[in-house]
Coordinates of C-alpha atoms in Angstrom, one line a residue:
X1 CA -16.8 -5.7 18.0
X2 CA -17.7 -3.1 15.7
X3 CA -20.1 -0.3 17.1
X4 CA -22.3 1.1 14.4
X5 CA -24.2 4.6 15.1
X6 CA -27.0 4.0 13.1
X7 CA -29.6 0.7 12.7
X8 CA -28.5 -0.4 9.5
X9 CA -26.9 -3.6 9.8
X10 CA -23.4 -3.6 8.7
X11 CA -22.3 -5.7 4.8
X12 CA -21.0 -8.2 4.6
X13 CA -17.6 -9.5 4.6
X14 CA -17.6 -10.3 1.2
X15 CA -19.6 -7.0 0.1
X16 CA -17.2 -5.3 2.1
X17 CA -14.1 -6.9 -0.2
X18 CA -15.8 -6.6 -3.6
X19 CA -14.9 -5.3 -6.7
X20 CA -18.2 -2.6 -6.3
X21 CA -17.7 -1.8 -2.7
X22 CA -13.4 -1.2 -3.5
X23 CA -14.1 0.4 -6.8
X24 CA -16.6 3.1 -4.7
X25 CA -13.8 3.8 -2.1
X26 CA -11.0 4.1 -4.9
X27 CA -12.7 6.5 -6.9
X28 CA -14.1 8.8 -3.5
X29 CA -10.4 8.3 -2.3
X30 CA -9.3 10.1 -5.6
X31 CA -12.0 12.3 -5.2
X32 CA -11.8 13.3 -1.4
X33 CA -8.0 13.9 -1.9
X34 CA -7.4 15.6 -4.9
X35 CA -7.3 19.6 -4.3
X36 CA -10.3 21.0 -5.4
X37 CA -12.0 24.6 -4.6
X38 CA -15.5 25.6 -2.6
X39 CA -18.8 24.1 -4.5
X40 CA -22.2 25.3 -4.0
X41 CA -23.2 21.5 -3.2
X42 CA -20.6 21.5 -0.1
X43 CA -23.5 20.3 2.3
X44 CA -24.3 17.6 0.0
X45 CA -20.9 16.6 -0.5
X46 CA -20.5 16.2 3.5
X47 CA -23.3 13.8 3.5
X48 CA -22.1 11.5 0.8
X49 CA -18.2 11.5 2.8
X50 CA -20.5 10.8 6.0
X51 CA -21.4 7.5 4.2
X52 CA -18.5 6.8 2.7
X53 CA -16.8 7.4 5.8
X54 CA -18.7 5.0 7.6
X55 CA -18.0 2.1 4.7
X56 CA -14.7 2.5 4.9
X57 CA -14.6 2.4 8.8
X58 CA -16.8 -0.7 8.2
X59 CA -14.2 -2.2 5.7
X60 CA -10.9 -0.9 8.3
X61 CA -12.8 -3.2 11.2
X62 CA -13.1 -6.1 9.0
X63 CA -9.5 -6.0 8.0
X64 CA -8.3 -5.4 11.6
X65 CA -11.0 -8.4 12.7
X66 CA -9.1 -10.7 10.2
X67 CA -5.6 -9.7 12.0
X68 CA -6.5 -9.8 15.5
X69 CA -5.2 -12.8 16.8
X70 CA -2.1 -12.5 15.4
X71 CA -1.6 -9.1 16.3
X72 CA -2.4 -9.6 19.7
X73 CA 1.0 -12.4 20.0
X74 CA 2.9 -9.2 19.5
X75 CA 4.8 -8.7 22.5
X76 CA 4.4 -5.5 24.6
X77 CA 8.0 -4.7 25.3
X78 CA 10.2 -2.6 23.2
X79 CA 12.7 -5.4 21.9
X80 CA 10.0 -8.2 22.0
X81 CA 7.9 -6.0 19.8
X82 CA 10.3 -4.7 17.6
X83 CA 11.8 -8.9 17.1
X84 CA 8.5 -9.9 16.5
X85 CA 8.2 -6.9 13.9
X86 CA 11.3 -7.7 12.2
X87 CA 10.4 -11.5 11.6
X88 CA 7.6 -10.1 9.3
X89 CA 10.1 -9.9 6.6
X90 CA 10.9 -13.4 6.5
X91 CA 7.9 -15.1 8.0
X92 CA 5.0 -12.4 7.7
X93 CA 1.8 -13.2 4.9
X94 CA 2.5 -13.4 1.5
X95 CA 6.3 -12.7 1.8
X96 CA 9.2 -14.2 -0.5
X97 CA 5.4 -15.3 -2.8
X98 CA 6.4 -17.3 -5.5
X99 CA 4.9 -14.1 -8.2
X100 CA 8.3 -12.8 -7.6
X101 CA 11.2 -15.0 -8.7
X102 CA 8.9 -16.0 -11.7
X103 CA 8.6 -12.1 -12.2
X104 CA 12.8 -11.8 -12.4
X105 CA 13.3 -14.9 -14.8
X106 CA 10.2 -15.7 -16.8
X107 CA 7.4 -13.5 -17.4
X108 CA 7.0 -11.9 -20.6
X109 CA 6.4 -8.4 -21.7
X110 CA 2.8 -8.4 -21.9
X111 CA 2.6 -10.2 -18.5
X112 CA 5.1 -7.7 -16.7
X113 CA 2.7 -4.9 -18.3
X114 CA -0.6 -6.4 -16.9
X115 CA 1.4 -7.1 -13.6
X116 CA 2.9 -3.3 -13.4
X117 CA -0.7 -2.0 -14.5
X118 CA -2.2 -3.9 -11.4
X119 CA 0.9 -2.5 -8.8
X120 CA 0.3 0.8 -10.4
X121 CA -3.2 1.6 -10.1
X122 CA -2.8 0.3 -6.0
X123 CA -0.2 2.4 -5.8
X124 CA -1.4 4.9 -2.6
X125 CA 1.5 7.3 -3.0
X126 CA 3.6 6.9 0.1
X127 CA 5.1 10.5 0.3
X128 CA 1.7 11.6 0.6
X129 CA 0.9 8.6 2.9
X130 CA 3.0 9.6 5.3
X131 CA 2.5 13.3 5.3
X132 CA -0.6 12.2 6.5
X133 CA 0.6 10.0 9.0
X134 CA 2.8 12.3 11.0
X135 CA 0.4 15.1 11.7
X136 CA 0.9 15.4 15.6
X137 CA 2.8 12.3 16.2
X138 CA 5.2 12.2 18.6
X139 CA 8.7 14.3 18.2
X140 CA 10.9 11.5 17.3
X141 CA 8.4 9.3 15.0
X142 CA 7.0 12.2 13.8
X143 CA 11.1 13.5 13.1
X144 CA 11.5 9.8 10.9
X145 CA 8.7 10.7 8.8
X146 CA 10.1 13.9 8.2
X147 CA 13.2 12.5 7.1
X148 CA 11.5 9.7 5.2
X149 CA 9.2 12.3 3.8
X150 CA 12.7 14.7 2.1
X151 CA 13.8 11.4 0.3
X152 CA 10.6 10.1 -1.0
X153 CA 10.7 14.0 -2.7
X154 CA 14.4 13.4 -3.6
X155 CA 15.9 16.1 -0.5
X156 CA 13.8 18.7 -2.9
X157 CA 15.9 17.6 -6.4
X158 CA 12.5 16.8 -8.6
X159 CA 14.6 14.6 -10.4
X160 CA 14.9 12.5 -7.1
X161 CA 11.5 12.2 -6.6
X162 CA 10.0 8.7 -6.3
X163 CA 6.7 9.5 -7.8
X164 CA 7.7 10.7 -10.5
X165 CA 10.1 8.1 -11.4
X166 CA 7.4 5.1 -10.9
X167 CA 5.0 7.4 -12.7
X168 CA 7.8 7.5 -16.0
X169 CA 7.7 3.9 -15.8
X170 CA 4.0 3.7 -16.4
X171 CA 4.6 5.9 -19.5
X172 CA 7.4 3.6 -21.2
X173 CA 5.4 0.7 -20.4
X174 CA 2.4 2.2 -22.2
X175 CA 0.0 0.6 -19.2
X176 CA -3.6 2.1 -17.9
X177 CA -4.0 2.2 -14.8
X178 CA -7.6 2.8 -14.6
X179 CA -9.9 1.9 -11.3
X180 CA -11.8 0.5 -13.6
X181 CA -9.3 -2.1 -14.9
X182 CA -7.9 -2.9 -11.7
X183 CA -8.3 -6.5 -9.7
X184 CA -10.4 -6.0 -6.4
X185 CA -7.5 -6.9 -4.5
X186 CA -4.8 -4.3 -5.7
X187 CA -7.6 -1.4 -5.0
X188 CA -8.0 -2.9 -1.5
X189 CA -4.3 -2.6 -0.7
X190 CA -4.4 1.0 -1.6
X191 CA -7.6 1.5 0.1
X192 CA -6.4 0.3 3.0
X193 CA -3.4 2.6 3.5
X194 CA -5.1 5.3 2.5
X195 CA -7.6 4.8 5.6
X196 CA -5.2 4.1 7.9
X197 CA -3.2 7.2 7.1
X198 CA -6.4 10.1 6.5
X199 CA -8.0 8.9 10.0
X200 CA -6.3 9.2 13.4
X201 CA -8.1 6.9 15.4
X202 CA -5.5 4.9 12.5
X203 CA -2.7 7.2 13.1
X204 CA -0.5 4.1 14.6
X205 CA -1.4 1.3 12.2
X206 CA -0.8 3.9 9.4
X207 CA 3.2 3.6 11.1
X208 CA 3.0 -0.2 11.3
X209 CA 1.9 -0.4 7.8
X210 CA 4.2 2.3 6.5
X211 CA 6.9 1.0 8.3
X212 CA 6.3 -3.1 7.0
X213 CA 6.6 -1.5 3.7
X214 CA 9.8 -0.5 4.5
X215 CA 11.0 -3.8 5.6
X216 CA 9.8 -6.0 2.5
X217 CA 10.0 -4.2 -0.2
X218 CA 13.5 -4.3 -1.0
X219 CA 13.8 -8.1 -1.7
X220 CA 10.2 -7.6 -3.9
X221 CA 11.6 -4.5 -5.8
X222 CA 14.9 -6.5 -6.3
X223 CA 13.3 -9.6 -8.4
X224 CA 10.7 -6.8 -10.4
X225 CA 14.2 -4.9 -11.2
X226 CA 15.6 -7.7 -12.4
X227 CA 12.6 -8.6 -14.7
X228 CA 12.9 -5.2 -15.9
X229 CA 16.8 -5.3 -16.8
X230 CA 16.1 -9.2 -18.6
X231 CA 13.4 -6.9 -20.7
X232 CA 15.8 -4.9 -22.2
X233 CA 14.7 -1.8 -19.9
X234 CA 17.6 0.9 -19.2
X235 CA 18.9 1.5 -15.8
X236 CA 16.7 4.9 -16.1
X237 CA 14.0 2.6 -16.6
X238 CA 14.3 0.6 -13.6
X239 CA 15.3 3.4 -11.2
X240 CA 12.4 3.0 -9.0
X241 CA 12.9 -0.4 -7.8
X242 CA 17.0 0.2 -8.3
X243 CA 16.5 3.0 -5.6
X244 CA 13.8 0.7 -3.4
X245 CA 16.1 -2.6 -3.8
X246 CA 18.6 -1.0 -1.7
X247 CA 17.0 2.3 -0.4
X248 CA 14.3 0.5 2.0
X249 CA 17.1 -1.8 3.6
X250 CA 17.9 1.5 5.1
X251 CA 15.1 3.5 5.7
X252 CA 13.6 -0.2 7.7
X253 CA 16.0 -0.2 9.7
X254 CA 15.6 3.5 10.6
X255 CA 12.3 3.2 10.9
X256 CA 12.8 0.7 13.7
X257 CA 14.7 2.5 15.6
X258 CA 13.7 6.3 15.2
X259 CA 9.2 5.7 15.0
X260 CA 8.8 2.5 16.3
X261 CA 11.1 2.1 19.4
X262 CA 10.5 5.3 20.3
X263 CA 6.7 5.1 20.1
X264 CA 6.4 2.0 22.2
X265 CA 8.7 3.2 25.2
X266 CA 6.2 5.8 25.3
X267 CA 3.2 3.8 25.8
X268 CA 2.7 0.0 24.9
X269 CA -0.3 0.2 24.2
X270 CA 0.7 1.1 20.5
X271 CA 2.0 -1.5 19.6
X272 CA -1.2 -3.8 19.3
X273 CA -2.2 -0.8 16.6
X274 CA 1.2 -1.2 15.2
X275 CA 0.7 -4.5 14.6
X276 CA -2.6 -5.0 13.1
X277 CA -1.2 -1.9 10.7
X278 CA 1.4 -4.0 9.9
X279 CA -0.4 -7.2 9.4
X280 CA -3.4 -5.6 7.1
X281 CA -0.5 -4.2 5.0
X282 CA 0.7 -7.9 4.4
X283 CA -2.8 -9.5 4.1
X284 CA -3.8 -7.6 1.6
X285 CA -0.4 -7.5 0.0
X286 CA -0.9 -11.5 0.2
X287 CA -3.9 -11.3 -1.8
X288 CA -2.7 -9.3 -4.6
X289 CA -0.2 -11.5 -5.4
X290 CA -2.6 -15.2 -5.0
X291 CA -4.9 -12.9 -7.4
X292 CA -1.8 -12.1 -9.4
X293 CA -0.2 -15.5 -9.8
X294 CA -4.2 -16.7 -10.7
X295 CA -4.5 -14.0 -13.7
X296 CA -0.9 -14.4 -14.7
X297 CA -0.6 -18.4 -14.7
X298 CA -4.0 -19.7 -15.3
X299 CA -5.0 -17.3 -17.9
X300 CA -5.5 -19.2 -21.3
X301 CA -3.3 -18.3 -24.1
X302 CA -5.5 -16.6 -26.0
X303 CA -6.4 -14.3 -22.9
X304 CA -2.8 -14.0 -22.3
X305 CA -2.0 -12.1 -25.1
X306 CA -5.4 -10.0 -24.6
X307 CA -2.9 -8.4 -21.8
X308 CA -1.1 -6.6 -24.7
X309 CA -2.4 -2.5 -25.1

């Protein structure tokens, strides 16, 4: 159970989830992160991260609450754990959702916009995700992020970097991807990782939920790549998920085997952090794309073509 240091009682669930509470922590995320230089107001800029700190602690223990129990059936061994890791990918929330296939072979352009608007604007930035991550990690994990780190910036070729290429995409497609046109759910995802990774009582679920990305995404980036080609985009276009369709298959499998083997044999006890990383990075995956499917599919006509910019 969640200790709190002060009397307040703590929100509730559903506070903790909304589009208010999700929209705060998105914009003091962009806020908290972005390089900046001394202010006079430092003190009082302390004491607003002091509160924001504790919300988003309070919104990390509700998310690890809602994994528990599954977590806690991953095994404690090095290959139990790292079998019961890789059956995410087939079997873990929200995988193979149906958002995906329908993505590939039906949806529009004004539907792939809304879509790529939503995925955008969650988008935490995973180079800088795990920069944060490794800071005194283990040799060996720490080693993996390194080298998972160099291709994320393209092995120092700015024409390899992967931000940049998803952040051309958003260009061509002409989207926004403003907080505050963004579904509750999509801001949670990124909110999320971006706790995990900036605090180190996190530092191993930020590896389980960095590393689940890994393992999933290629078969997700596949389908949006193929959507993307049936659009008329060129393969310039659809580098990003090109790269991550085939990329990720990769750097799972040496994720595995480099952070996540090494880091249980080690100590055990990491691999209960692992997991609940791993399983809050598929929950709230899970809930993007129910909230996705909801917009995209139930959405009149009329609202449908509202999508258009």
């Amino acid at each position: 159970m969640l200790q709190l240091v002060h009397p307040a009682a703590a929100p509730a669930t559903d506070d903790l989830l909304s589009d208010d509470t999700q929209r705060r922590l998105a914009r003091w995320n962009r806020t908290r992160l972005a390089p900046g230089f001394p202010a006079d107001d430092w003190r009082a800029q302390l004491d607003r991260d002091a509160r924001m700190q504790r919300l988003e602690g309070e919104f990390l223990e509700t998310l690890r609450a809602e994994v528990a129990g599954a977590a806690s059936a991953a095994p404690t061994d090095v290959d139990g754990f790292v079998a019961w890791f890789e059956a995410l990918e087939p079997h873990g929330p929200g995988q193979h959702d149906a958002l995906f296939p329908w993505l590939a072979e039906e949806a529009t352009l004004d539907e792939f916009r809304w879509f790529f608007e939503q995925e955008a604007a969650g988008e935490a930035g995973f180079d800088d995700l795990v920069a944060m991550t490794q800071v005194k990690l283990p040799v060996a994990p720490k080693l993996e992020l390194a080298r998972n780190y160099w291709d994320e910036m393209g092995r120092g070729n700015p024409n390899g970097m992967h931000g940049p290429m998803l952040d051309a995409l958003v260009e061509t497609l002409q989207v926004d991807p403003a907080i505050d046109r963004t579904v509750a759910e999509s801001l949670t995802l990124a909110n999320a990782m971006t706790a995990m990774a900036a605090n180190r009582r996190y530092a191993w679920h930020s590896v389980g939920a960095l590393g689940v990305i890994e393992l999933t995404a290629p078969a997700r980036a596949a389908l949006v790549e193929q959507g993307l080609r049936r659009l008329g985009f060129s393969g310039k276009e659809r580098k990003y998920f090109a790269l991550h369709s085939v990329l990720d298959i990769k750097h799972a499998a040496d994720w595995i085997r480099e952070a996540l083997r090494p880091a249980m044999a080690e100590d055990p006890s990491r691999g209960r952090a692992m997991a609940e990383g791993a399983l809050i990075r598929l929950k709230c995956g899970e809930r993007c794309f129910a909230r996705y499917r909801a917009n995209l599919w139930n959405a009149p006509k009329e609202e449908k073509r509202a999508f258009a910019f």
